[in-house]
PDB file of C-alpha atoms in Angstrom:
ATOM      1  CA  MET A   1     -51.266  22.497  50.687  1.00  0.00           C
ATOM      2  CA  GLN A   2     -51.538  21.096  47.226  1.00  0.00           C
ATOM      3  CA  PHE A   3     -53.112  17.747  46.512  1.00  0.00           C
ATOM      4  CA  PHE A   4     -51.924  15.424  43.862  1.00  0.00           C
ATOM      5  CA  GLY A   5     -54.010  12.793  42.231  1.00  0.00           C
ATOM      6  CA  GLY A   6     -53.062   9.212  41.648  1.00  0.00           C
ATOM      7  CA  SER A   7     -52.039   7.594  38.422  1.00  0.00           C
ATOM      8  CA  GLU A   8     -54.833   9.351  36.598  1.00  0.00           C
ATOM      9  CA  ILE A   9     -52.680  12.378  36.034  1.00  0.00           C
ATOM     10  CA  SER A  10     -50.070  11.603  33.404  1.00  0.00           C
ATOM     11  CA  PRO A  11     -46.642  13.263  33.636  1.00  0.00           C
ATOM     12  CA  SER A  12     -46.574  16.728  32.089  1.00  0.00           C
ATOM     13  CA  PRO A  13     -45.085  16.816  28.601  1.00  0.00           C
ATOM     14  CA  PRO A  14     -41.886  18.790  27.947  1.00  0.00           C
ATOM     15  CA  ALA A  15     -42.085  22.564  28.074  1.00  0.00           C
ATOM     16  CA  PRO A  16     -44.047  24.079  25.200  1.00  0.00           C
ATOM     17  CA  THR A  17     -42.101  24.692  22.035  1.00  0.00           C
ATOM     18  CA  ALA A  18     -41.842  28.061  20.305  1.00  0.00           C
ATOM     19  CA  SER A  19     -44.719  27.144  18.051  1.00  0.00           C
ATOM     20  CA  GLY A  20     -46.807  27.171  21.223  1.00  0.00           C
ATOM     21  CA  ASN A  21     -48.546  24.405  23.100  1.00  0.00           C
ATOM     22  CA  ASN A  22     -51.814  26.105  24.070  1.00  0.00           C
ATOM     23  CA  GLY A  23     -53.538  23.181  25.747  1.00  0.00           C
ATOM     24  CA  HIS A  24     -53.773  23.128  29.489  1.00  0.00           C
ATOM     25  CA  MET A  25     -55.992  20.052  30.116  1.00  0.00           C
ATOM     26  CA  MET A  26     -58.854  18.072  28.757  1.00  0.00           C
ATOM     27  CA  TYR A  27     -61.747  16.141  30.295  1.00  0.00           C
ATOM     28  CA  VAL A  28     -64.188  13.669  28.831  1.00  0.00           C
ATOM     29  CA  PHE A  29     -67.364  12.855  30.772  1.00  0.00           C
ATOM     30  CA  ASN A  30     -70.175  10.502  29.963  1.00  0.00           C
ATOM     31  CA  ARG A  31     -73.828  11.339  30.511  1.00  0.00           C
ATOM     32  CA  ASN A  32     -73.718  10.095  34.076  1.00  0.00           C
ATOM     33  CA  GLY A  33     -70.915  12.428  35.069  1.00  0.00           C
ATOM     34  CA  VAL A  34     -68.239   9.779  35.185  1.00  0.00           C
ATOM     35  CA  CYS A  35     -64.859  11.165  34.073  1.00  0.00           C
ATOM     36  CA  LEU A  36     -63.721   8.933  31.267  1.00  0.00           C
ATOM     37  CA  LEU A  37     -60.518  10.763  30.548  1.00  0.00           C
ATOM     38  CA  TYR A  38     -58.435  13.391  32.159  1.00  0.00           C
ATOM     39  CA  ARG A  39     -55.435  14.562  30.120  1.00  0.00           C
ATOM     40  CA  GLU A  40     -53.087  17.272  31.340  1.00  0.00           C
ATOM     41  CA  TRP A  41     -50.374  19.093  29.447  1.00  0.00           C
ATOM     42  CA  ASN A  42     -49.677  22.252  31.386  1.00  0.00           C
ATOM     43  CA  ARG A  43     -51.219  22.864  34.789  1.00  0.00           C
ATOM     44  CA  PRO A  44     -49.091  24.723  37.311  1.00  0.00           C
ATOM     45  CA  LEU A  45     -51.986  25.364  39.697  1.00  0.00           C
ATOM     46  CA  ARG A  46     -54.029  22.688  41.490  1.00  0.00           C
ATOM     47  CA  THR A  47     -56.555  23.618  44.108  1.00  0.00           C
ATOM     48  CA  LEU A  48     -58.292  20.232  44.560  1.00  0.00           C
ATOM     49  CA  ASP A  49     -57.386  16.580  44.347  1.00  0.00           C
ATOM     50  CA  ALA A  50     -58.126  14.875  41.073  1.00  0.00           C
ATOM     51  CA  GLN A  51     -61.505  13.347  41.963  1.00  0.00           C
ATOM     52  CA  GLN A  52     -62.921  16.560  43.472  1.00  0.00           C
ATOM     53  CA  ASP A  53     -61.612  18.545  40.581  1.00  0.00           C
ATOM     54  CA  GLN A  54     -63.454  16.305  38.124  1.00  0.00           C
ATOM     55  CA  LYS A  55     -66.679  16.423  40.117  1.00  0.00           C
ATOM     56  CA  LEU A  56     -66.495  20.239  40.378  1.00  0.00           C
ATOM     57  CA  MET A  57     -65.875  20.502  36.658  1.00  0.00           C
ATOM     58  CA  PHE A  58     -68.883  18.356  35.824  1.00  0.00           C
ATOM     59  CA  GLY A  59     -71.046  20.321  38.258  1.00  0.00           C
ATOM     60  CA  LEU A  60     -69.948  23.594  36.690  1.00  0.00           C
ATOM     61  CA  LEU A  61     -70.824  22.318  33.197  1.00  0.00           C
ATOM     62  CA  PHE A  62     -74.165  20.936  34.296  1.00  0.00           C
ATOM     63  CA  SER A  63     -75.120  24.259  36.010  1.00  0.00           C
ATOM     64  CA  LEU A  64     -73.872  26.371  33.146  1.00  0.00           C
ATOM     65  CA  LYS A  65     -75.935  24.353  30.719  1.00  0.00           C
ATOM     66  CA  SER A  66     -78.975  24.846  32.921  1.00  0.00           C
ATOM     67  CA  LEU A  67     -78.208  28.495  33.235  1.00  0.00           C
ATOM     68  CA  THR A  68     -77.836  29.137  29.515  1.00  0.00           C
ATOM     69  CA  ALA A  69     -81.004  27.248  28.716  1.00  0.00           C
ATOM     70  CA  LYS A  70     -82.854  29.433  31.208  1.00  0.00           C
ATOM     71  CA  MET A  71     -81.268  32.648  30.026  1.00  0.00           C
ATOM     72  CA  ASP A  72     -81.922  32.039  26.329  1.00  0.00           C
ATOM     73  CA  PRO A  73     -83.277  35.390  25.160  1.00  0.00           C
ATOM     74  CA  THR A  74     -84.703  34.155  21.888  1.00  0.00           C
ATOM     75  CA  SER A  75     -87.003  31.480  23.218  1.00  0.00           C
ATOM     76  CA  ALA A  76     -90.352  32.335  24.771  1.00  0.00           C
ATOM     77  CA  VAL A  77     -91.441  28.778  25.571  1.00  0.00           C
ATOM     78  CA  GLU A  78     -91.732  27.548  29.117  1.00  0.00           C
ATOM     79  CA  LYS A  79     -88.228  26.567  30.152  1.00  0.00           C
ATOM     80  CA  GLY A  80     -88.950  24.801  33.366  1.00  0.00           C
ATOM     81  CA  ASN A  81     -87.129  25.356  36.621  1.00  0.00           C
ATOM     82  CA  LEU A  82     -83.470  26.063  36.979  1.00  0.00           C
ATOM     83  CA  GLY A  83     -81.472  22.925  37.636  1.00  0.00           C
ATOM     84  CA  MET A  84     -83.815  20.607  35.738  1.00  0.00           C
ATOM     85  CA  PRO A  85     -81.683  18.165  33.739  1.00  0.00           C
ATOM     86  CA  GLN A  86     -81.536  18.983  30.048  1.00  0.00           C
ATOM     87  CA  LEU A  87     -81.454  16.354  27.364  1.00  0.00           C
ATOM     88  CA  PRO A  88     -78.431  16.650  25.074  1.00  0.00           C
ATOM     89  CA  GLY A  89     -79.238  19.113  22.295  1.00  0.00           C
ATOM     90  CA  GLN A  90     -82.320  20.399  24.128  1.00  0.00           C
ATOM     91  CA  GLY A  91     -82.432  24.154  24.709  1.00  0.00           C
ATOM     92  CA  CYS A  92     -79.711  26.663  24.251  1.00  0.00           C
ATOM     93  CA  SER A  93     -76.276  25.434  25.282  1.00  0.00           C
ATOM     94  CA  PHE A  94     -72.958  27.237  25.735  1.00  0.00           C
ATOM     95  CA  HIS A  95     -69.895  26.304  23.757  1.00  0.00           C
ATOM     96  CA  SER A  96     -67.150  28.203  25.516  1.00  0.00           C
ATOM     97  CA  PHE A  97     -66.303  30.640  28.231  1.00  0.00           C
ATOM     98  CA  ARG A  98     -63.203  32.755  28.810  1.00  0.00           C
ATOM     99  CA  THR A  99     -61.525  34.139  31.881  1.00  0.00           C
ATOM    100  CA  ASN A 100     -58.351  36.205  32.112  1.00  0.00           C
ATOM    101  CA  THR A 101     -56.201  33.065  32.573  1.00  0.00           C
ATOM    102  CA  TYR A 102     -57.865  30.351  30.454  1.00  0.00           C
ATOM    103  CA  LYS A 103     -60.576  29.514  27.959  1.00  0.00           C
ATOM    104  CA  LEU A 104     -62.783  26.501  28.321  1.00  0.00           C
ATOM    105  CA  SER A 105     -64.345  24.996  25.195  1.00  0.00           C
ATOM    106  CA  PHE A 106     -67.192  22.606  25.530  1.00  0.00           C
ATOM    107  CA  MET A 107     -68.936  20.101  23.253  1.00  0.00           C
ATOM    108  CA  GLU A 108     -71.708  17.616  24.040  1.00  0.00           C
ATOM    109  CA  SER A 109     -72.641  14.789  21.703  1.00  0.00           C
ATOM    110  CA  PRO A 110     -76.228  13.618  21.315  1.00  0.00           C
ATOM    111  CA  SER A 111     -75.331  10.540  23.392  1.00  0.00           C
ATOM    112  CA  GLY A 112     -74.254  12.757  26.324  1.00  0.00           C
ATOM    113  CA  ILE A 113     -70.494  12.540  25.927  1.00  0.00           C
ATOM    114  CA  LYS A 114     -69.017  15.859  27.060  1.00  0.00           C
ATOM    115  CA  ILE A 115     -65.636  16.973  25.817  1.00  0.00           C
ATOM    116  CA  ILE A 116     -63.911  19.870  27.573  1.00  0.00           C
ATOM    117  CA  LEU A 117     -60.722  21.471  26.412  1.00  0.00           C
ATOM    118  CA  VAL A 118     -59.030  24.110  28.505  1.00  0.00           C
ATOM    119  CA  THR A 119     -56.624  26.396  26.580  1.00  0.00           C
ATOM    120  CA  HIS A 120     -55.058  29.822  26.951  1.00  0.00           C
ATOM    121  CA  PRO A 121     -57.529  32.690  26.728  1.00  0.00           C
ATOM    122  CA  ARG A 122     -56.657  33.980  23.276  1.00  0.00           C
ATOM    123  CA  THR A 123     -57.647  30.719  21.554  1.00  0.00           C
ATOM    124  CA  GLY A 124     -60.158  31.113  18.780  1.00  0.00           C
ATOM    125  CA  ASP A 125     -63.321  29.118  18.153  1.00  0.00           C
ATOM    126  CA  LEU A 126     -62.663  25.426  18.868  1.00  0.00           C
ATOM    127  CA  ARG A 127     -65.988  23.924  18.036  1.00  0.00           C
ATOM    128  CA  GLU A 128     -64.665  22.192  14.881  1.00  0.00           C
ATOM    129  CA  SER A 129     -61.616  20.992  16.802  1.00  0.00           C
ATOM    130  CA  LEU A 130     -63.803  19.418  19.486  1.00  0.00           C
ATOM    131  CA  LYS A 131     -65.817  17.659  16.762  1.00  0.00           C
ATOM    132  CA  TYR A 132     -62.611  16.261  15.388  1.00  0.00           C
ATOM    133  CA  ILE A 133     -61.556  15.079  18.873  1.00  0.00           C
ATOM    134  CA  TYR A 134     -64.945  13.394  19.196  1.00  0.00           C
ATOM    135  CA  ASN A 135     -64.234  11.626  15.938  1.00  0.00           C
ATOM    136  CA  LEU A 136     -60.898  10.461  17.416  1.00  0.00           C
ATOM    137  CA  TYR A 137     -62.867   9.198  20.429  1.00  0.00           C
ATOM    138  CA  VAL A 138     -65.206   7.258  18.189  1.00  0.00           C
ATOM    139  CA  GLU A 139     -62.419   5.815  16.072  1.00  0.00           C
ATOM    140  CA  TYR A 140     -60.054   4.801  18.799  1.00  0.00           C
ATOM    141  CA  VAL A 141     -62.235   4.172  21.837  1.00  0.00           C
ATOM    142  CA  VAL A 142     -65.778   3.284  20.803  1.00  0.00           C
ATOM    143  CA  LYS A 143     -64.553   1.001  18.052  1.00  0.00           C
ATOM    144  CA  ASN A 144     -62.122  -0.708  20.365  1.00  0.00           C
ATOM    145  CA  PRO A 145     -63.794  -4.051  21.271  1.00  0.00           C
ATOM    146  CA  LEU A 146     -61.779  -4.257  24.515  1.00  0.00           C
ATOM    147  CA  TYR A 147     -63.261  -0.988  25.764  1.00  0.00           C
ATOM    148  CA  THR A 148     -66.223  -1.163  28.142  1.00  0.00           C
ATOM    149  CA  PRO A 149     -68.584   1.839  27.851  1.00  0.00           C
ATOM    150  CA  GLY A 150     -68.618   3.845  31.048  1.00  0.00           C
ATOM    151  CA  SER A 151     -65.139   2.833  32.130  1.00  0.00           C
ATOM    152  CA  PRO A 152     -62.135   5.164  32.064  1.00  0.00           C
ATOM    153  CA  ILE A 153     -60.330   5.345  28.742  1.00  0.00           C
ATOM    154  CA  ARG A 154     -56.972   3.608  28.767  1.00  0.00           C
ATOM    155  CA  CYS A 155     -56.160   3.533  25.050  1.00  0.00           C
ATOM    156  CA  GLU A 156     -52.579   4.527  24.299  1.00  0.00           C
ATOM    157  CA  LEU A 157     -53.261   5.090  20.589  1.00  0.00           C
ATOM    158  CA  PHE A 158     -56.036   7.562  21.433  1.00  0.00           C
ATOM    159  CA  ASN A 159     -53.807   9.338  23.926  1.00  0.00           C
ATOM    160  CA  THR A 160     -50.950   9.666  21.444  1.00  0.00           C
ATOM    161  CA  THR A 161     -53.176  10.934  18.627  1.00  0.00           C
ATOM    162  CA  LEU A 162     -54.896  13.315  20.922  1.00  0.00           C
ATOM    163  CA  ASP A 163     -51.666  14.786  22.215  1.00  0.00           C
ATOM    164  CA  GLN A 164     -50.433  15.293  18.650  1.00  0.00           C
ATOM    165  CA  TYR A 165     -53.634  17.076  17.654  1.00  0.00           C
ATOM    166  CA  VAL A 166     -53.891  19.328  20.697  1.00  0.00           C
ATOM    167  CA  ARG A 167     -50.276  20.358  20.248  1.00  0.00           C
ATOM    168  CA  GLY A 168     -51.178  21.684  16.831  1.00  0.00           C
ATOM    169  CA  ILE A 169     -54.130  23.788  17.955  1.00  0.00           C
ATOM    170  CA  SER A 170     -53.459  27.476  17.874  1.00  0.00           C
TER     171      SER A 170
ATOM    172  CA  MET B   1     -76.146  48.147  16.656  1.00  0.00           C
ATOM    173  CA  ALA B   2     -76.015  44.812  18.412  1.00  0.00           C
ATOM    174  CA  ALA B   3     -78.993  44.033  20.562  1.00  0.00           C
ATOM    175  CA  ILE B   4     -78.629  43.961  24.319  1.00  0.00           C
ATOM    176  CA  CYS B   5     -81.158  41.614  25.830  1.00  0.00           C
ATOM    177  CA  SER B   6     -80.710  42.238  29.566  1.00  0.00           C
ATOM    178  CA  LEU B   7     -78.372  43.640  32.144  1.00  0.00           C
ATOM    179  CA  TYR B   8     -77.783  42.441  35.736  1.00  0.00           C
ATOM    180  CA  ILE B   9     -75.897  43.844  38.646  1.00  0.00           C
ATOM    181  CA  ILE B  10     -75.159  41.621  41.621  1.00  0.00           C
ATOM    182  CA  ASN B  11     -73.528  42.506  44.895  1.00  0.00           C
ATOM    183  CA  LYS B  12     -70.479  40.732  46.355  1.00  0.00           C
ATOM    184  CA  SER B  13     -72.719  38.233  48.124  1.00  0.00           C
ATOM    185  CA  GLY B  14     -74.410  37.183  44.910  1.00  0.00           C
ATOM    186  CA  GLY B  15     -77.675  38.957  45.534  1.00  0.00           C
ATOM    187  CA  LEU B  16     -79.354  40.634  42.566  1.00  0.00           C
ATOM    188  CA  ILE B  17     -79.499  44.392  43.055  1.00  0.00           C
ATOM    189  CA  TYR B  18     -80.494  45.476  39.554  1.00  0.00           C
ATOM    190  CA  TYR B  19     -82.110  43.704  36.598  1.00  0.00           C
ATOM    191  CA  LYS B  20     -83.148  45.399  33.366  1.00  0.00           C
ATOM    192  CA  ASP B  21     -84.702  43.546  30.469  1.00  0.00           C
ATOM    193  CA  TYR B  22     -84.671  45.122  27.049  1.00  0.00           C
ATOM    194  CA  GLY B  23     -87.496  43.278  25.444  1.00  0.00           C
ATOM    195  CA  SER B  24     -86.136  39.777  24.875  1.00  0.00           C
ATOM    196  CA  ALA B  25     -88.527  36.988  24.108  1.00  0.00           C
ATOM    197  CA  GLY B  26     -87.269  34.902  27.010  1.00  0.00           C
ATOM    198  CA  ARG B  27     -88.405  37.267  29.680  1.00  0.00           C
ATOM    199  CA  MET B  28     -87.972  35.955  33.216  1.00  0.00           C
ATOM    200  CA  ASP B  29     -90.044  36.762  36.282  1.00  0.00           C
ATOM    201  CA  THR B  30     -88.490  38.272  39.376  1.00  0.00           C
ATOM    202  CA  ASN B  31     -87.832  34.970  41.101  1.00  0.00           C
ATOM    203  CA  ASP B  32     -86.124  33.475  38.094  1.00  0.00           C
ATOM    204  CA  SER B  33     -83.887  36.487  37.625  1.00  0.00           C
ATOM    205  CA  LEU B  34     -82.879  36.242  41.307  1.00  0.00           C
ATOM    206  CA  ARG B  35     -81.991  32.580  40.862  1.00  0.00           C
ATOM    207  CA  VAL B  36     -80.071  33.157  37.613  1.00  0.00           C
ATOM    208  CA  ALA B  37     -78.036  35.917  39.283  1.00  0.00           C
ATOM    209  CA  SER B  38     -77.173  33.785  42.287  1.00  0.00           C
ATOM    210  CA  LEU B  39     -76.268  30.872  40.047  1.00  0.00           C
ATOM    211  CA  TRP B  40     -73.978  33.093  37.992  1.00  0.00           C
ATOM    212  CA  HIS B  41     -72.301  34.235  41.165  1.00  0.00           C
ATOM    213  CA  SER B  42     -71.498  30.624  42.053  1.00  0.00           C
ATOM    214  CA  MET B  43     -70.359  29.728  38.579  1.00  0.00           C
ATOM    215  CA  HIS B  44     -68.049  32.709  38.507  1.00  0.00           C
ATOM    216  CA  ALA B  45     -66.451  31.569  41.762  1.00  0.00           C
ATOM    217  CA  ILE B  46     -66.098  27.966  40.682  1.00  0.00           C
ATOM    218  CA  SER B  47     -64.425  28.965  37.423  1.00  0.00           C
ATOM    219  CA  GLN B  48     -61.697  30.587  39.460  1.00  0.00           C
ATOM    220  CA  GLN B  49     -61.107  27.393  41.399  1.00  0.00           C
ATOM    221  CA  LEU B  50     -60.723  25.339  38.229  1.00  0.00           C
ATOM    222  CA  SER B  51     -58.094  27.614  36.692  1.00  0.00           C
ATOM    223  CA  PRO B  52     -54.883  25.826  35.566  1.00  0.00           C
ATOM    224  CA  VAL B  53     -52.751  28.858  36.373  1.00  0.00           C
ATOM    225  CA  SER B  54     -52.902  31.285  39.278  1.00  0.00           C
ATOM    226  CA  GLY B  55     -54.400  34.735  39.228  1.00  0.00           C
ATOM    227  CA  CYS B  56     -57.766  33.851  37.708  1.00  0.00           C
ATOM    228  CA  LEU B  57     -60.487  36.465  38.217  1.00  0.00           C
ATOM    229  CA  GLY B  58     -63.438  34.482  36.892  1.00  0.00           C
ATOM    230  CA  ILE B  59     -65.510  34.272  33.755  1.00  0.00           C
ATOM    231  CA  GLU B  60     -65.358  37.320  31.499  1.00  0.00           C
ATOM    232  CA  LEU B  61     -67.269  35.973  28.481  1.00  0.00           C
ATOM    233  CA  LEU B  62     -69.676  33.130  28.169  1.00  0.00           C
ATOM    234  CA  GLN B  63     -70.578  32.187  24.585  1.00  0.00           C
ATOM    235  CA  ALA B  64     -73.755  30.224  23.918  1.00  0.00           C
ATOM    236  CA  ASP B  65     -75.739  29.355  20.795  1.00  0.00           C
ATOM    237  CA  THR B  66     -78.050  32.322  20.912  1.00  0.00           C
ATOM    238  CA  PHE B  67     -76.369  34.858  23.128  1.00  0.00           C
ATOM    239  CA  ASP B  68     -73.065  36.063  24.675  1.00  0.00           C
ATOM    240  CA  LEU B  69     -72.788  36.985  28.308  1.00  0.00           C
ATOM    241  CA  HIS B  70     -70.082  39.572  29.173  1.00  0.00           C
ATOM    242  CA  CYS B  71     -69.215  39.977  32.860  1.00  0.00           C
ATOM    243  CA  PHE B  72     -67.253  42.693  34.635  1.00  0.00           C
ATOM    244  CA  GLN B  73     -66.243  42.321  38.284  1.00  0.00           C
ATOM    245  CA  SER B  74     -65.080  45.346  40.285  1.00  0.00           C
ATOM    246  CA  LEU B  75     -62.312  45.136  42.826  1.00  0.00           C
ATOM    247  CA  THR B  76     -64.853  45.144  45.583  1.00  0.00           C
ATOM    248  CA  GLY B  77     -66.735  42.181  44.153  1.00  0.00           C
ATOM    249  CA  THR B  78     -69.720  43.849  42.462  1.00  0.00           C
ATOM    250  CA  LYS B  79     -70.464  42.135  39.184  1.00  0.00           C
ATOM    251  CA  ILE B  80     -72.137  43.677  36.204  1.00  0.00           C
ATOM    252  CA  PHE B  81     -73.091  41.340  33.363  1.00  0.00           C
ATOM    253  CA  VAL B  82     -74.918  41.835  30.134  1.00  0.00           C
ATOM    254  CA  VAL B  83     -76.654  39.360  27.855  1.00  0.00           C
ATOM    255  CA  CYS B  84     -76.339  40.363  24.228  1.00  0.00           C
ATOM    256  CA  GLU B  85     -76.466  38.737  20.814  1.00  0.00           C
ATOM    257  CA  PRO B  86     -73.496  36.634  19.745  1.00  0.00           C
ATOM    258  CA  GLY B  87     -70.509  38.591  18.377  1.00  0.00           C
ATOM    259  CA  ALA B  88     -71.538  41.955  19.863  1.00  0.00           C
ATOM    260  CA  GLN B  89     -68.552  44.163  20.266  1.00  0.00           C
ATOM    261  CA  TYR B  90     -67.412  46.875  22.723  1.00  0.00           C
ATOM    262  CA  MET B  91     -69.258  45.220  25.567  1.00  0.00           C
ATOM    263  CA  GLU B  92     -66.266  45.551  27.884  1.00  0.00           C
ATOM    264  CA  SER B  93     -66.313  49.325  27.306  1.00  0.00           C
ATOM    265  CA  LEU B  94     -70.013  49.441  27.966  1.00  0.00           C
ATOM    266  CA  LEU B  95     -69.643  47.501  31.231  1.00  0.00           C
ATOM    267  CA  LYS B  96     -66.905  49.862  32.451  1.00  0.00           C
ATOM    268  CA  PHE B  97     -69.150  52.826  31.608  1.00  0.00           C
ATOM    269  CA  VAL B  98     -72.035  51.237  33.520  1.00  0.00           C
ATOM    270  CA  TYR B  99     -69.660  50.837  36.401  1.00  0.00           C
ATOM    271  CA  GLU B 100     -68.974  54.561  36.203  1.00  0.00           C
ATOM    272  CA  LEU B 101     -72.697  55.273  36.239  1.00  0.00           C
ATOM    273  CA  TYR B 102     -73.076  52.930  39.205  1.00  0.00           C
ATOM    274  CA  THR B 103     -70.412  54.752  41.195  1.00  0.00           C
ATOM    275  CA  ASP B 104     -71.690  58.204  40.263  1.00  0.00           C
ATOM    276  CA  TYR B 105     -75.404  57.771  40.646  1.00  0.00           C
ATOM    277  CA  VAL B 106     -75.776  54.924  43.120  1.00  0.00           C
ATOM    278  CA  LEU B 107     -72.800  54.875  45.471  1.00  0.00           C
ATOM    279  CA  LYS B 108     -72.734  58.670  45.791  1.00  0.00           C
ATOM    280  CA  ASN B 109     -76.466  58.692  46.593  1.00  0.00           C
ATOM    281  CA  PRO B 110     -76.718  59.319  50.364  1.00  0.00           C
ATOM    282  CA  PHE B 111     -80.093  57.542  50.504  1.00  0.00           C
ATOM    283  CA  TYR B 112     -78.808  54.367  48.928  1.00  0.00           C
ATOM    284  CA  GLU B 113     -77.992  51.545  51.338  1.00  0.00           C
ATOM    285  CA  MET B 114     -75.145  49.248  50.333  1.00  0.00           C
ATOM    286  CA  GLU B 115     -76.059  45.803  48.951  1.00  0.00           C
ATOM    287  CA  MET B 116     -79.731  46.768  48.555  1.00  0.00           C
ATOM    288  CA  PRO B 117     -81.629  46.873  45.243  1.00  0.00           C
ATOM    289  CA  ILE B 118     -80.924  49.957  43.137  1.00  0.00           C
ATOM    290  CA  ARG B 119     -83.866  52.374  42.840  1.00  0.00           C
ATOM    291  CA  CYS B 120     -82.172  55.529  41.580  1.00  0.00           C
ATOM    292  CA  GLU B 121     -83.979  57.368  38.794  1.00  0.00           C
ATOM    293  CA  LEU B 122     -80.872  59.096  37.471  1.00  0.00           C
ATOM    294  CA  PHE B 123     -79.065  55.776  37.185  1.00  0.00           C
ATOM    295  CA  ASP B 124     -81.970  54.340  35.202  1.00  0.00           C
ATOM    296  CA  ILE B 125     -82.083  57.330  32.844  1.00  0.00           C
ATOM    297  CA  ASN B 126     -78.407  57.455  32.172  1.00  0.00           C
ATOM    298  CA  LEU B 127     -78.189  53.678  31.787  1.00  0.00           C
ATOM    299  CA  THR B 128     -80.967  53.710  29.175  1.00  0.00           C
ATOM    300  CA  GLN B 129     -79.125  56.379  27.244  1.00  0.00           C
ATOM    301  CA  ALA B 130     -75.822  54.455  27.483  1.00  0.00           C
ATOM    302  CA  VAL B 131     -77.355  51.272  26.183  1.00  0.00           C
ATOM    303  CA  GLN B 132     -78.881  53.049  23.189  1.00  0.00           C
ATOM    304  CA  LYS B 133     -75.820  55.065  22.363  1.00  0.00           C
ATOM    305  CA  ASP B 134     -73.245  54.054  19.765  1.00  0.00           C
ATOM    306  CA  ARG B 135     -70.738  52.049  21.787  1.00  0.00           C
ATOM    307  CA  VAL B 136     -67.780  53.077  19.718  1.00  0.00           C
ATOM    308  CA  ALA B 137     -68.002  56.337  21.610  1.00  0.00           C
ATOM    309  CA  PHE B 138     -66.958  54.516  24.770  1.00  0.00           C
ATOM    310  CA  LEU B 139     -63.584  53.590  23.399  1.00  0.00           C
ATOM    311  CA  GLY B 140     -62.079  56.919  24.282  1.00  0.00           C
ATOM    312  CA  ARG B 141     -62.831  56.634  27.978  1.00  0.00           C
TER     313      ARG B 141
END
């Protein structure tokens, strides 16, 4: 049985055009693991309800960050135990992983904001795109005096601009 | 020739059955390599659950700042993954070749017990040769 989240999941946009809409979904987390934004464009498969999905995604990212910091083959310093929280920017961090059905691109700002973009597997390097999305977040969300840090993002201008930008990513 | 830092083989339960380090600076002790292998097993499974479309088989490539991790999963659940420098090519071919070595020298060994750590000398020798060989040669297989 499939579970459907509440109002957090926006209606899917129209079917992708010939130019290709490669985005599947996007998450934004703050440093405490709260999901500030979940944006979905094309997601036929759902295995969990929205809240569990977001928690699982954050747990995956946290553990992968810990794993990559531990596995860093170029650093001989003491890395501490697996699972120890890492400060943003500390140690080696991953920026993407690919499976046969999707590619997940990841960016973490020095303040701990995590931006995750899930696209089709043949997408190229999206690090610059995620930095641009972070700039959109700063311009439309952080600079919005009505926005309370730590609360979910409900800014229509940010959503519209984000949708336009992600649609153009190829 | 791109550098290969380490190679792991884990069984279908996530237990580490083979670990080979090729001289990286971030060498791990036995306990840490066991933990890393088990953690990778879990991450691989979770990535399947988070897929937006059906038919996901798990992470094939993890790209980090200082390394890439290529992973191959056999139909029976054995995973072979290699940590190499970013941008290294032909890792998929190498992993398939390592899988051939695994089936030839480990699974066909009558003294080898399934799911246990690999201690086969012929496997070690051939694996070392494969890692040092020019990987373009694997393309024809």
